[in-house]
Amino acid sequence: MNETVTCRAHGRVNLIGEHTDYNGGWVLPTSIPQYTEVTLEKAPQNRVRIISTKDPKEGGKREFAYRLGEETHTDTWVDYLQGATKLLKDSGKDIEGFTAHIKSNIPEGSGLSSSAALEMSFLKALRELFQFNMTDIELALMGQRIENEFVGARVGIMDQMATSLAHSGEAIFLDTHLLSFERIALPLELVDILVINSGISHRISAADGGYNKRRAECEEACKILGIKQLRDITPEELSYKELPPVLMKRARHVVTENERVKEAVIAIQNEDMKRLGELFLHSHTSMRDDYEVSLPEIDLLVDLCAKHPDVYGARLTGGGFGGSIVVLTKKGKKNKVAEAVIPQYEKETGEKGTVLA
């Protein structure tokens, strides 16, 4: 049995399909270069010691220790790790003490699945170090449970599936209800994918409330409509239904976003980048107006990109309330776009945007 193991999981950017995963819908994420890496070493007496070195640009080292079986909610990033050991032990997995060394260059709060990458790299390392039998999909489901049951964020399954399964140069067309997926080759000979961090950190947690509130609103809409999930109704069918105004807006975003994901896959396969860009912009408008998870600064960043002649489309990516945008640019033009947009964004908002991919 190994005494030391190292595992890595990359962050993800969701090309399209936002807030559809916890409604049983469809998503289209892809991998980004940034990653989280976990190295585990066995330690005695059921003691867990976590040492996290942040990106050198951010600086600093953070440490935390606890005993297996004594995990306690702290409302900090270590809850993702405590939740993992608690749920694994509760499920009968034989885990002993260890020291974890963690490094990551995924900016926290950027909307690029820093938490899921931490969960997946940690769970994969635990699986290898203690040699228990779980598939990558089972680990992804465990990661979702960590957030739902221990952290208190009622997230869907997209982030964990993407960070566990996605490869560079492809998107994962995932049915989050069936957990079936298709690997879609991205036409990177035709376009560049630009990811810009707005500089506004978001936080999807029980304390924040915005994300969990949206999920509760979707569930309430389903009760009124008499369906199990919003994937079970089409935009046309929804248009004939009656819902309170806010719930109608939430439901309309989800059901139209599901259609946009499917259309985006067709656009990619047909190499129709103009159509793909239009879908990006429609998705952002829906997130802004119907789901109400954007911010004025994010809207400005999207608008500045959309007005650039070398951009097909742009949209908020991730849970919202801050984070990053994803931009579809003409091939070889992403740097030109970033150099034009980011200074203007900073001038108008005072926020410092940065290129992540």
GROMACS .gro file of C-alpha atoms in nm:
model
  357
    1MET     CA    1   0.000   0.000   0.000
    2ASN     CA    2   0.134   0.345  -0.093
    3GLU     CA    3   0.244   0.575   0.188
    4THR     CA    4   0.232   0.893  -0.025
    5VAL     CA    5   0.011   0.979  -0.323
    6THR     CA    6  -0.053   1.288  -0.536
    7CYS     CA    7  -0.370   1.361  -0.736
    8ARG     CA    8  -0.478   1.662  -0.940
    9ALA     CA    9  -0.811   1.801  -1.064
   10HIS     CA   10  -0.855   2.092  -1.302
   11GLY     CA   11  -1.104   2.372  -1.268
   12ARG     CA   12  -1.383   2.410  -1.518
   13VAL     CA   13  -1.557   2.679  -1.713
   14ASN     CA   14  -1.916   2.614  -1.806
   15LEU     CA   15  -1.967   2.713  -2.166
   16ILE     CA   16  -2.344   2.716  -2.129
   17GLY     CA   17  -2.612   2.558  -1.908
   18GLU     CA   18  -2.625   2.755  -1.585
   19HIS     CA   19  -2.843   2.655  -1.286
   20THR     CA   20  -2.981   2.364  -1.487
   21ASP     CA   21  -2.791   2.086  -1.311
   22TYR     CA   22  -2.989   2.085  -0.985
   23ASN     CA   23  -3.302   2.092  -1.202
   24GLY     CA   24  -3.204   1.767  -1.376
   25GLY     CA   25  -3.109   1.947  -1.696
   26TRP     CA   26  -2.818   1.964  -1.940
   27VAL     CA   27  -2.482   2.140  -1.909
   28LEU     CA   28  -2.174   2.192  -2.126
   29PRO     CA   29  -1.857   2.250  -1.918
   30THR     CA   30  -1.495   2.224  -2.027
   31SER     CA   31  -1.165   2.199  -1.845
   32ILE     CA   32  -0.931   2.495  -1.782
   33PRO     CA   33  -0.553   2.488  -1.726
   34GLN     CA   34  -0.574   2.592  -1.361
   35TYR     CA   35  -0.579   2.303  -1.113
   36THR     CA   36  -0.571   2.189  -0.754
   37GLU     CA   37  -0.316   1.928  -0.647
   38VAL     CA   38  -0.331   1.722  -0.328
   39THR     CA   39  -0.048   1.514  -0.184
   40LEU     CA   40  -0.133   1.281   0.105
   41GLU     CA   41   0.105   1.114   0.350
   42LYS     CA   42  -0.004   0.864   0.612
   43ALA     CA   43   0.002   0.981   0.974
   44PRO     CA   44  -0.072   0.805   1.306
   45GLN     CA   45  -0.360   0.815   1.554
   46ASN     CA   46  -0.640   0.924   1.322
   47ARG     CA   47  -0.494   1.274   1.312
   48VAL     CA   48  -0.547   1.487   1.002
   49ARG     CA   49  -0.320   1.781   0.927
   50ILE     CA   50  -0.389   2.002   0.626
   51ILE     CA   51  -0.126   2.236   0.484
   52SER     CA   52  -0.239   2.458   0.199
   53THR     CA   53  -0.003   2.679   0.003
   54LYS     CA   54  -0.192   2.934  -0.204
   55ASP     CA   55  -0.091   3.056  -0.549
   56PRO     CA   56   0.244   3.240  -0.511
   57LYS     CA   57   0.079   3.551  -0.652
   58GLU     CA   58  -0.158   3.546  -0.355
   59GLY     CA   59   0.100   3.429  -0.105
   60GLY     CA   60   0.067   3.254   0.227
   61LYS     CA   61   0.030   2.912   0.382
   62ARG     CA   62  -0.275   2.792   0.573
   63GLU     CA   63  -0.285   2.502   0.819
   64PHE     CA   64  -0.564   2.315   0.994
   65ALA     CA   65  -0.581   1.998   1.204
   66TYR     CA   66  -0.853   1.769   1.335
   67ARG     CA   67  -0.920   1.407   1.434
   68LEU     CA   68  -1.117   1.168   1.219
   69GLY     CA   69  -1.464   1.138   1.366
   70GLU     CA   70  -1.446   1.487   1.517
   71GLU     CA   71  -1.519   1.690   1.204
   72THR     CA   72  -1.682   2.022   1.291
   73HIS     CA   73  -1.840   2.275   1.057
   74THR     CA   74  -1.622   2.589   1.038
   75ASP     CA   75  -1.774   2.776   0.742
   76THR     CA   76  -1.429   2.783   0.577
   77TRP     CA   77  -1.265   2.598   0.287
   78VAL     CA   78  -1.156   2.311   0.516
   79ASP     CA   79  -1.519   2.201   0.542
   80TYR     CA   80  -1.486   2.050   0.193
   81LEU     CA   81  -1.215   1.822   0.333
   82GLN     CA   82  -1.378   1.754   0.667
   83GLY     CA   83  -1.700   1.670   0.485
   84ALA     CA   84  -1.511   1.421   0.269
   85THR     CA   85  -1.358   1.229   0.559
   86LYS     CA   86  -1.681   1.231   0.758
   87LEU     CA   87  -1.898   1.101   0.473
   88LEU     CA   88  -1.643   0.842   0.368
   89LYS     CA   89  -1.604   0.711   0.724
   90ASP     CA   90  -1.982   0.711   0.770
   91SER     CA   91  -2.015   0.501   0.454
   92GLY     CA   92  -1.777   0.240   0.594
   93LYS     CA   93  -1.454   0.335   0.416
   94ASP     CA   94  -1.138   0.252   0.612
   95ILE     CA   95  -0.953   0.583   0.642
   96GLU     CA   96  -0.671   0.650   0.887
   97GLY     CA   97  -0.470   0.959   0.980
   98PHE     CA   98  -0.285   1.156   0.715
   99THR     CA   99  -0.121   1.485   0.629
  100ALA     CA  100  -0.248   1.669   0.323
  101HIS     CA  101  -0.040   1.917   0.124
  102ILE     CA  102  -0.260   2.126  -0.104
  103LYS     CA  103  -0.169   2.371  -0.375
  104SER     CA  104  -0.399   2.542  -0.621
  105ASN     CA  105  -0.388   2.819  -0.879
  106ILE     CA  106  -0.767   2.835  -0.927
  107PRO     CA  107  -0.878   3.171  -0.784
  108GLU     CA  108  -1.131   3.124  -0.506
  109GLY     CA  109  -1.472   3.275  -0.577
  110SER     CA  110  -1.402   3.300  -0.950
  111GLY     CA  111  -1.688   3.073  -1.058
  112LEU     CA  112  -1.446   2.814  -1.194
  113SER     CA  113  -1.511   2.529  -0.950
  114SER     CA  114  -1.226   2.579  -0.707
  115SER     CA  115  -1.427   2.390  -0.444
  116ALA     CA  116  -1.510   2.098  -0.675
  117ALA     CA  117  -1.147   2.071  -0.788
  118LEU     CA  118  -1.043   2.058  -0.422
  119GLU     CA  119  -1.303   1.790  -0.348
  120MET     CA  120  -1.214   1.575  -0.649
  121SER     CA  121  -0.837   1.591  -0.609
  122PHE     CA  122  -0.875   1.515  -0.236
  123LEU     CA  123  -1.120   1.229  -0.285
  124LYS     CA  124  -0.908   1.073  -0.560
  125ALA     CA  125  -0.601   1.095  -0.338
  126LEU     CA  126  -0.788   0.934  -0.047
  127ARG     CA  127  -0.910   0.659  -0.280
  128GLU     CA  128  -0.556   0.584  -0.391
  129LEU     CA  129  -0.390   0.613  -0.050
  130PHE     CA  130  -0.640   0.389   0.130
  131GLN     CA  131  -0.732   0.177  -0.171
  132PHE     CA  132  -1.108   0.185  -0.150
  133ASN     CA  133  -1.323   0.108  -0.452
  134MET     CA  134  -1.521   0.401  -0.592
  135THR     CA  135  -1.560   0.510  -0.954
  136ASP     CA  136  -1.498   0.867  -1.068
  137ILE     CA  137  -1.873   0.919  -1.099
  138GLU     CA  138  -1.927   0.788  -0.746
  139LEU     CA  139  -1.661   1.030  -0.625
  140ALA     CA  140  -1.840   1.313  -0.806
  141LEU     CA  141  -2.164   1.221  -0.630
  142MET     CA  142  -1.975   1.214  -0.299
  143GLY     CA  143  -1.843   1.561  -0.374
  144GLN     CA  144  -2.196   1.686  -0.428
  145ARG     CA  145  -2.303   1.532  -0.098
  146ILE     CA  146  -2.016   1.708   0.080
  147GLU     CA  147  -2.149   2.044  -0.036
  148ASN     CA  148  -2.517   1.959   0.018
  149GLU     CA  149  -2.489   1.786   0.354
  150PHE     CA  150  -2.179   1.928   0.525
  151VAL     CA  151  -2.098   2.264   0.367
  152GLY     CA  152  -2.463   2.364   0.329
  153ALA     CA  153  -2.464   2.462  -0.038
  154ARG     CA  154  -2.739   2.288  -0.237
  155VAL     CA  155  -2.535   2.259  -0.555
  156GLY     CA  156  -2.600   2.030  -0.848
  157ILE     CA  157  -2.361   1.770  -0.989
  158MET     CA  158  -2.206   1.961  -1.280
  159ASP     CA  159  -1.892   2.093  -1.113
  160GLN     CA  160  -1.785   1.762  -0.964
  161MET     CA  161  -1.853   1.572  -1.287
  162ALA     CA  162  -1.663   1.831  -1.492
  163THR     CA  163  -1.358   1.846  -1.267
  164SER     CA  164  -1.353   1.468  -1.248
  165LEU     CA  165  -1.409   1.384  -1.616
  166ALA     CA  166  -1.338   1.677  -1.851
  167HIS     CA  167  -1.029   1.685  -2.072
  168SER     CA  168  -0.856   1.974  -2.243
  169GLY     CA  169  -0.996   2.056  -2.588
  170GLU     CA  170  -1.337   1.905  -2.526
  171ALA     CA  171  -1.663   1.984  -2.354
  172ILE     CA  172  -1.876   1.741  -2.154
  173PHE     CA  173  -2.237   1.737  -2.273
  174LEU     CA  174  -2.388   1.608  -1.951
  175ASP     CA  175  -2.740   1.498  -1.870
  176THR     CA  176  -2.741   1.566  -1.497
  177HIS     CA  177  -3.050   1.352  -1.434
  178LEU     CA  178  -2.924   1.036  -1.601
  179LEU     CA  179  -2.554   1.113  -1.534
  180SER     CA  180  -2.486   1.020  -1.895
  181PHE     CA  181  -2.243   1.229  -2.097
  182GLU     CA  182  -2.090   1.275  -2.439
  183ARG     CA  183  -1.748   1.420  -2.510
  184ILE     CA  184  -1.779   1.706  -2.760
  185ALA     CA  185  -1.462   1.813  -2.944
  186LEU     CA  186  -1.428   2.192  -2.939
  187PRO     CA  187  -1.346   2.363  -3.273
  188LEU     CA  188  -1.037   2.533  -3.134
  189GLU     CA  189  -0.899   2.574  -3.486
  190LEU     CA  190  -1.180   2.827  -3.541
  191VAL     CA  191  -1.220   3.005  -3.206
  192ASP     CA  192  -1.052   3.090  -2.879
  193ILE     CA  193  -1.221   3.060  -2.541
  194LEU     CA  194  -1.134   3.352  -2.315
  195VAL     CA  195  -1.212   3.348  -1.942
  196ILE     CA  196  -1.202   3.679  -1.755
  197ASN     CA  197  -1.231   3.699  -1.378
  198SER     CA  198  -1.435   4.005  -1.283
  199GLY     CA  199  -1.242   4.051  -0.960
  200ILE     CA  200  -1.567   4.020  -0.763
  201SER     CA  201  -1.555   3.707  -0.552
  202HIS     CA  202  -1.873   3.509  -0.511
  203ARG     CA  203  -1.960   3.268  -0.236
  204ILE     CA  204  -2.213   2.991  -0.282
  205SER     CA  205  -2.295   2.890   0.073
  206ALA     CA  206  -2.583   2.859   0.311
  207ALA     CA  207  -2.486   3.189   0.468
  208ASP     CA  208  -2.501   3.374   0.137
  209GLY     CA  209  -2.845   3.236   0.059
  210GLY     CA  210  -2.878   3.352  -0.300
  211TYR     CA  211  -2.795   3.018  -0.459
  212ASN     CA  212  -3.002   2.813  -0.217
  213LYS     CA  213  -3.292   3.054  -0.260
  214ARG     CA  214  -3.290   3.006  -0.637
  215ARG     CA  215  -3.299   2.631  -0.593
  216ALA     CA  216  -3.590   2.656  -0.349
  217GLU     CA  217  -3.778   2.875  -0.596
  218CYS     CA  218  -3.732   2.615  -0.869
  219GLU     CA  219  -3.860   2.342  -0.640
  220GLU     CA  220  -4.165   2.552  -0.553
  221ALA     CA  221  -4.233   2.607  -0.923
  222CYS     CA  222  -4.218   2.231  -0.980
  223LYS     CA  223  -4.474   2.170  -0.704
  224ILE     CA  224  -4.718   2.414  -0.861
  225LEU     CA  225  -4.658   2.272  -1.210
  226GLY     CA  226  -4.696   1.914  -1.088
  227ILE     CA  227  -4.360   1.795  -1.220
  228LYS     CA  228  -4.056   1.642  -1.053
  229GLN     CA  229  -3.792   1.863  -1.216
  230LEU     CA  230  -3.788   2.156  -1.457
  231ARG     CA  231  -3.627   1.932  -1.718
  232ASP     CA  232  -3.971   1.773  -1.748
  233ILE     CA  233  -4.131   2.073  -1.920
  234THR     CA  234  -4.056   2.253  -2.246
  235PRO     CA  235  -4.057   2.630  -2.300
  236GLU     CA  236  -4.374   2.595  -2.509
  237GLU     CA  237  -4.553   2.400  -2.237
  238LEU     CA  238  -4.440   2.647  -1.972
  239SER     CA  239  -4.584   2.939  -2.168
  240TYR     CA  240  -4.934   2.796  -2.113
  241LYS     CA  241  -4.889   2.760  -1.737
  242GLU     CA  242  -4.957   3.002  -1.455
  243LEU     CA  243  -4.697   3.073  -1.188
  244PRO     CA  244  -4.627   3.364  -0.955
  245PRO     CA  245  -4.413   3.617  -1.148
  246VAL     CA  246  -4.084   3.543  -0.973
  247LEU     CA  247  -4.126   3.167  -1.004
  248MET     CA  248  -4.217   3.204  -1.373
  249LYS     CA  249  -3.894   3.393  -1.431
  250ARG     CA  250  -3.686   3.127  -1.256
  251ALA     CA  251  -3.856   2.843  -1.442
  252ARG     CA  252  -3.832   3.023  -1.776
  253HIS     CA  253  -3.457   3.063  -1.739
  254VAL     CA  254  -3.403   2.696  -1.665
  255VAL     CA  255  -3.623   2.551  -1.938
  256THR     CA  256  -3.491   2.789  -2.206
  257GLU     CA  257  -3.133   2.733  -2.089
  258ASN     CA  258  -3.177   2.358  -2.137
  259GLU     CA  259  -3.275   2.426  -2.499
  260ARG     CA  260  -2.976   2.656  -2.544
  261VAL     CA  261  -2.739   2.382  -2.427
  262LYS     CA  262  -2.875   2.140  -2.686
  263GLU     CA  263  -2.859   2.406  -2.958
  264ALA     CA  264  -2.501   2.490  -2.854
  265VAL     CA  265  -2.393   2.129  -2.908
  266ILE     CA  266  -2.543   2.137  -3.257
  267ALA     CA  267  -2.374   2.471  -3.329
  268ILE     CA  268  -2.036   2.330  -3.223
  269GLN     CA  269  -2.081   2.018  -3.433
  270ASN     CA  270  -2.182   2.235  -3.730
  271GLU     CA  271  -1.891   2.472  -3.664
  272ASP     CA  272  -2.142   2.759  -3.651
  273MET     CA  273  -1.961   2.998  -3.421
  274LYS     CA  274  -2.194   3.286  -3.496
  275ARG     CA  275  -2.488   3.088  -3.363
  276LEU     CA  276  -2.289   2.968  -3.063
  277GLY     CA  277  -2.205   3.327  -2.977
  278GLU     CA  278  -2.572   3.427  -3.003
  279LEU     CA  279  -2.659   3.150  -2.758
  280PHE     CA  280  -2.397   3.279  -2.514
  281LEU     CA  281  -2.555   3.625  -2.523
  282HIS     CA  282  -2.910   3.491  -2.488
  283SER     CA  283  -2.796   3.283  -2.191
  284HIS     CA  284  -2.646   3.586  -2.019
  285THR     CA  285  -2.959   3.792  -2.075
  286SER     CA  286  -3.166   3.515  -1.919
  287MET     CA  287  -2.934   3.488  -1.619
  288ARG     CA  288  -2.948   3.864  -1.575
  289ASP     CA  289  -3.320   3.921  -1.620
  290ASP     CA  290  -3.496   3.595  -1.532
  291TYR     CA  291  -3.262   3.426  -1.285
  292GLU     CA  292  -3.122   3.751  -1.149
  293VAL     CA  293  -2.778   3.619  -1.056
  294SER     CA  294  -2.566   3.871  -1.245
  295LEU     CA  295  -2.426   4.203  -1.120
  296PRO     CA  296  -2.392   4.542  -1.294
  297GLU     CA  297  -2.014   4.496  -1.314
  298ILE     CA  298  -2.055   4.154  -1.476
  299ASP     CA  299  -2.312   4.294  -1.720
  300LEU     CA  300  -2.068   4.569  -1.818
  301LEU     CA  301  -1.788   4.321  -1.874
  302VAL     CA  302  -2.012   4.109  -2.096
  303ASP     CA  303  -2.133   4.415  -2.288
  304LEU     CA  304  -1.779   4.542  -2.347
  305CYS     CA  305  -1.680   4.204  -2.487
  306ALA     CA  306  -1.996   4.170  -2.697
  307LYS     CA  307  -1.928   4.504  -2.865
  308HIS     CA  308  -1.578   4.402  -2.972
  309PRO     CA  309  -1.562   4.308  -3.343
  310ASP     CA  310  -1.360   3.994  -3.273
  311VAL     CA  311  -1.612   3.849  -3.023
  312TYR     CA  312  -1.893   3.609  -3.112
  313GLY     CA  313  -2.053   3.612  -2.769
  314ALA     CA  314  -1.995   3.632  -2.394
  315ARG     CA  315  -2.178   3.533  -2.078
  316LEU     CA  316  -2.153   3.500  -1.702
  317THR     CA  317  -2.029   3.154  -1.611
  318GLY     CA  318  -2.079   2.976  -1.281
  319GLY     CA  319  -2.333   3.029  -1.006
  320GLY     CA  320  -2.332   3.406  -1.034
  321PHE     CA  321  -2.326   3.694  -0.784
  322GLY     CA  322  -1.973   3.767  -0.908
  323GLY     CA  323  -1.707   3.542  -1.057
  324SER     CA  324  -1.604   3.513  -1.420
  325ILE     CA  325  -1.730   3.544  -1.774
  326VAL     CA  326  -1.657   3.318  -2.070
  327VAL     CA  327  -1.600   3.479  -2.408
  328LEU     CA  328  -1.602   3.321  -2.754
  329THR     CA  329  -1.354   3.507  -2.976
  330LYS     CA  330  -1.225   3.472  -3.328
  331LYS     CA  331  -0.917   3.252  -3.355
  332GLY     CA  332  -0.602   3.426  -3.239
  333LYS     CA  333  -0.789   3.731  -3.109
  334LYS     CA  334  -0.842   3.655  -2.740
  335ASN     CA  335  -0.541   3.860  -2.625
  336LYS     CA  336  -0.649   4.154  -2.839
  337VAL     CA  337  -0.998   4.138  -2.688
  338ALA     CA  338  -0.867   4.116  -2.332
  339GLU     CA  339  -0.626   4.405  -2.385
  340ALA     CA  340  -0.912   4.624  -2.512
  341VAL     CA  341  -1.180   4.525  -2.262
  342ILE     CA  342  -1.007   4.486  -1.925
  343PRO     CA  343  -0.865   4.842  -1.896
  344GLN     CA  344  -1.205   4.989  -1.988
  345TYR     CA  345  -1.376   4.764  -1.735
  346GLU     CA  346  -1.134   4.870  -1.462
  347LYS     CA  347  -1.176   5.237  -1.556
  348GLU     CA  348  -1.556   5.219  -1.528
  349THR     CA  349  -1.587   4.994  -1.221
  350GLY     CA  350  -1.264   5.019  -1.025
  351GLU     CA  351  -1.249   4.639  -1.029
  352LYS     CA  352  -0.940   4.465  -1.162
  353GLY     CA  353  -1.029   4.204  -1.421
  354THR     CA  354  -0.779   3.929  -1.498
  355VAL     CA  355  -0.740   3.671  -1.775
  356LEU     CA  356  -0.765   3.315  -1.641
  357ALA     CA  357  -0.764   3.123  -1.968
   0.00000   0.00000   0.00000
